Tab-separated table of C-alpha atoms in Angstrom:
chain	number	residue	atom	x	y	z
A	10	MET	CA	0.000	0.000	0.000
A	11	LEU	CA	2.804	2.437	0.781
A	12	ILE	CA	4.217	2.211	-2.726
A	13	GLU	CA	0.862	2.448	-4.477
A	14	ARG	CA	0.728	5.168	-7.129
A	15	CYS	CA	-1.200	8.275	-6.086
A	16	LYS	CA	-4.403	9.148	-7.849
A	17	GLY	CA	-4.088	12.202	-10.047
A	18	PRO	CA	-6.321	15.235	-10.101
A	19	VAL	CA	-9.971	14.931	-11.042
A	20	ASP	CA	-10.719	15.296	-14.754
A	21	LEU	CA	-12.765	18.468	-15.133
A	22	GLY	CA	-13.861	17.639	-18.652
A	23	ASP	CA	-14.433	20.302	-21.267
A	24	LYS	CA	-17.805	21.705	-20.214
A	25	ALA	CA	-18.591	24.597	-17.915
A	26	LEU	CA	-19.150	23.522	-14.320
A	27	THR	CA	-21.400	24.934	-11.654
A	28	GLN	CA	-19.990	26.252	-8.393
A	29	ALA	CA	-21.350	23.190	-6.592
A	30	GLN	CA	-19.674	20.833	-9.072
A	31	LEU	CA	-16.369	22.682	-8.731
A	32	GLU	CA	-16.557	22.511	-4.945
A	33	LYS	CA	-17.229	18.773	-5.012
A	34	LEU	CA	-14.342	18.171	-7.402
A	35	TRP	CA	-12.058	20.388	-5.294
A	36	ILE	CA	-12.915	18.335	-2.201
A	37	THR	CA	-12.124	15.126	-4.098
A	38	ASP	CA	-8.772	16.556	-5.224
A	39	ARG	CA	-7.909	17.589	-1.661
A	40	GLU	CA	-8.777	14.116	-0.353
A	41	ARG	CA	-6.557	12.520	-2.990
A	42	LEU	CA	-3.703	14.897	-2.216
A	43	LEU	CA	-3.913	14.318	1.535
A	44	THR	CA	-4.084	10.546	1.076
A	45	CYS	CA	-1.009	10.663	-1.132
A	46	ILE	CA	0.939	12.883	1.258
A	47	ARG	CA	0.114	10.682	4.243
A	48	ARG	CA	1.125	7.551	2.354
A	49	HIS	CA	4.456	9.003	1.300
A	50	LEU	CA	5.182	10.397	4.736
A	51	ALA	CA	4.491	6.945	6.160
A	52	LEU	CA	6.948	5.459	3.662
A	53	VAL	CA	9.590	8.037	4.547
A	54	GLY	CA	9.007	7.309	8.228
A	55	PHE	CA	9.344	3.579	7.636
A	56	TYR	CA	12.736	3.973	5.994
A	57	ALA	CA	13.927	6.469	8.613
A	58	ASP	CA	13.001	4.014	11.397
A	59	ARG	CA	14.607	1.122	9.539
A	60	ASP	CA	17.824	3.041	8.903
A	61	ALA	CA	18.013	4.192	12.513
A	62	ALA	CA	17.585	0.602	13.692
A	63	LEU	CA	20.311	-0.606	11.331
A	64	GLU	CA	22.704	2.060	12.595
A	65	ARG	CA	22.142	0.940	16.218
A	66	LYS	CA	23.205	-2.638	15.519
A	67	PRO	CA	26.839	-3.485	16.393
């Protein structure tokens, strides 16, 4: 799961959107971005913990 590719931005299509549609799509984009950031921070944390543990071994 940690190395899963992040979802890209929502496709807005080529038609005019209402304010409500834009807000819903914006929320979806924010959710995707936050999910991606959390996943990658977890991966960075995993490797930092692993490397620290390896350095402690004699």
